Amino acid sequence: MFGNLEAKDAAGRTFELIVQQSAILPKGRRTLRLHPVDYSTGEPRDAPFDPVAPLHVRGKFQFRGGGEVKVDQVIR
């Protein structure tokens, strides 16, 4: 499983959510590594990931064996 998602919080900050292949957690969930990104430089910010709700997440990720998941959801 791999790909990138983009999230924008209520404060107008943009974050990149990196989907990382990892061990399957209980109930079939997988872990996500969350990195705030400065889009003017493309470099990760040093600030912690602390979004202001609601968080709008968009993008897609793919499974190595085939198949793709598209995401466009508001998380409150």
Tab-separated table of C-alpha atoms in Angstrom:
chain	number	residue	atom	x	y	z
A	1	MET	CA	0.000	0.000	0.000
A	2	PHE	CA	1.507	3.333	-0.994
A	3	GLY	CA	0.550	6.859	-2.037
A	4	ASN	CA	0.033	10.378	-0.804
A	5	LEU	CA	-2.996	12.208	0.505
A	6	GLU	CA	-3.375	15.950	0.986
A	7	ALA	CA	-5.234	17.389	3.968
A	8	LYS	CA	-6.323	20.967	4.648
A	9	ASP	CA	-7.421	21.965	8.142
A	10	ALA	CA	-9.851	24.686	9.288
A	11	ALA	CA	-6.908	27.058	9.900
A	12	GLY	CA	-5.993	26.837	6.191
A	13	ARG	CA	-2.806	24.794	6.713
A	14	THR	CA	-1.998	22.059	4.209
A	15	PHE	CA	-0.545	18.718	5.264
A	16	GLU	CA	0.728	15.745	3.303
A	17	LEU	CA	-0.334	12.354	4.654
A	18	ILE	CA	2.031	9.664	3.448
A	19	VAL	CA	0.525	6.172	3.238
A	20	GLN	CA	3.236	3.731	4.242
A	21	GLN	CA	3.149	-0.018	3.797
A	22	SER	CA	3.214	-1.458	7.275
A	23	ALA	CA	2.127	-4.296	9.460
A	24	ILE	CA	-1.608	-4.824	9.659
A	25	LEU	CA	-2.950	-3.592	12.981
A	26	PRO	CA	-5.926	-5.064	14.878
A	27	LYS	CA	-9.226	-4.967	12.946
A	28	GLY	CA	-7.350	-4.736	9.623
A	29	ARG	CA	-6.218	-1.116	10.049
A	30	ARG	CA	-2.882	0.110	8.744
A	31	THR	CA	-0.667	2.871	10.041
A	32	LEU	CA	-0.253	6.253	8.345
A	33	ARG	CA	2.808	8.444	8.694
A	34	LEU	CA	1.672	12.063	8.915
A	35	HIS	CA	3.990	14.841	7.768
A	36	PRO	CA	3.180	18.551	7.584
A	37	VAL	CA	4.741	19.887	4.363
A	38	ASP	CA	5.673	23.426	3.344
A	39	TYR	CA	4.431	23.492	-0.251
A	40	SER	CA	6.534	26.568	-1.133
A	41	THR	CA	9.723	24.509	-0.669
A	42	GLY	CA	8.400	20.926	-0.725
A	43	GLU	CA	10.281	20.241	2.503
A	44	PRO	CA	8.717	18.815	5.674
A	45	ARG	CA	8.003	21.383	8.365
A	46	ASP	CA	9.411	21.004	11.843
A	47	ALA	CA	6.034	21.846	13.372
A	48	PRO	CA	4.046	18.929	14.816
A	49	PHE	CA	0.963	17.612	13.044
A	50	ASP	CA	-1.775	19.333	15.041
A	51	PRO	CA	-4.710	20.000	12.707
A	52	VAL	CA	-7.718	22.161	13.559
A	53	ALA	CA	-10.974	20.257	12.870
A	54	PRO	CA	-12.582	19.746	10.447
A	55	LEU	CA	-9.848	18.225	8.268
A	56	HIS	CA	-10.529	17.755	4.538
A	57	VAL	CA	-8.525	14.808	3.155
A	58	ARG	CA	-8.122	14.178	-0.587
A	59	GLY	CA	-5.985	11.943	-2.767
A	60	LYS	CA	-5.496	8.281	-3.580
A	61	PHE	CA	-3.365	5.310	-2.681
A	62	GLN	CA	-2.719	1.970	-4.329
A	63	PHE	CA	-2.253	-1.615	-3.269
A	64	ARG	CA	0.800	-3.448	-4.596
A	65	GLY	CA	-1.324	-6.346	-5.824
A	66	GLY	CA	-3.573	-3.977	-7.775
A	67	GLY	CA	-6.467	-1.746	-6.921
A	68	GLU	CA	-6.719	1.892	-5.980
A	69	VAL	CA	-8.561	3.771	-3.241
A	70	LYS	CA	-9.623	7.378	-3.819
A	71	VAL	CA	-10.274	9.556	-0.784
A	72	ASP	CA	-12.270	12.806	-0.586
A	73	GLN	CA	-13.624	13.086	2.940
A	74	VAL	CA	-14.087	15.627	5.720
A	75	ILE	CA	-13.030	14.364	9.148
A	76	ARG	CA	-14.659	16.206	12.044
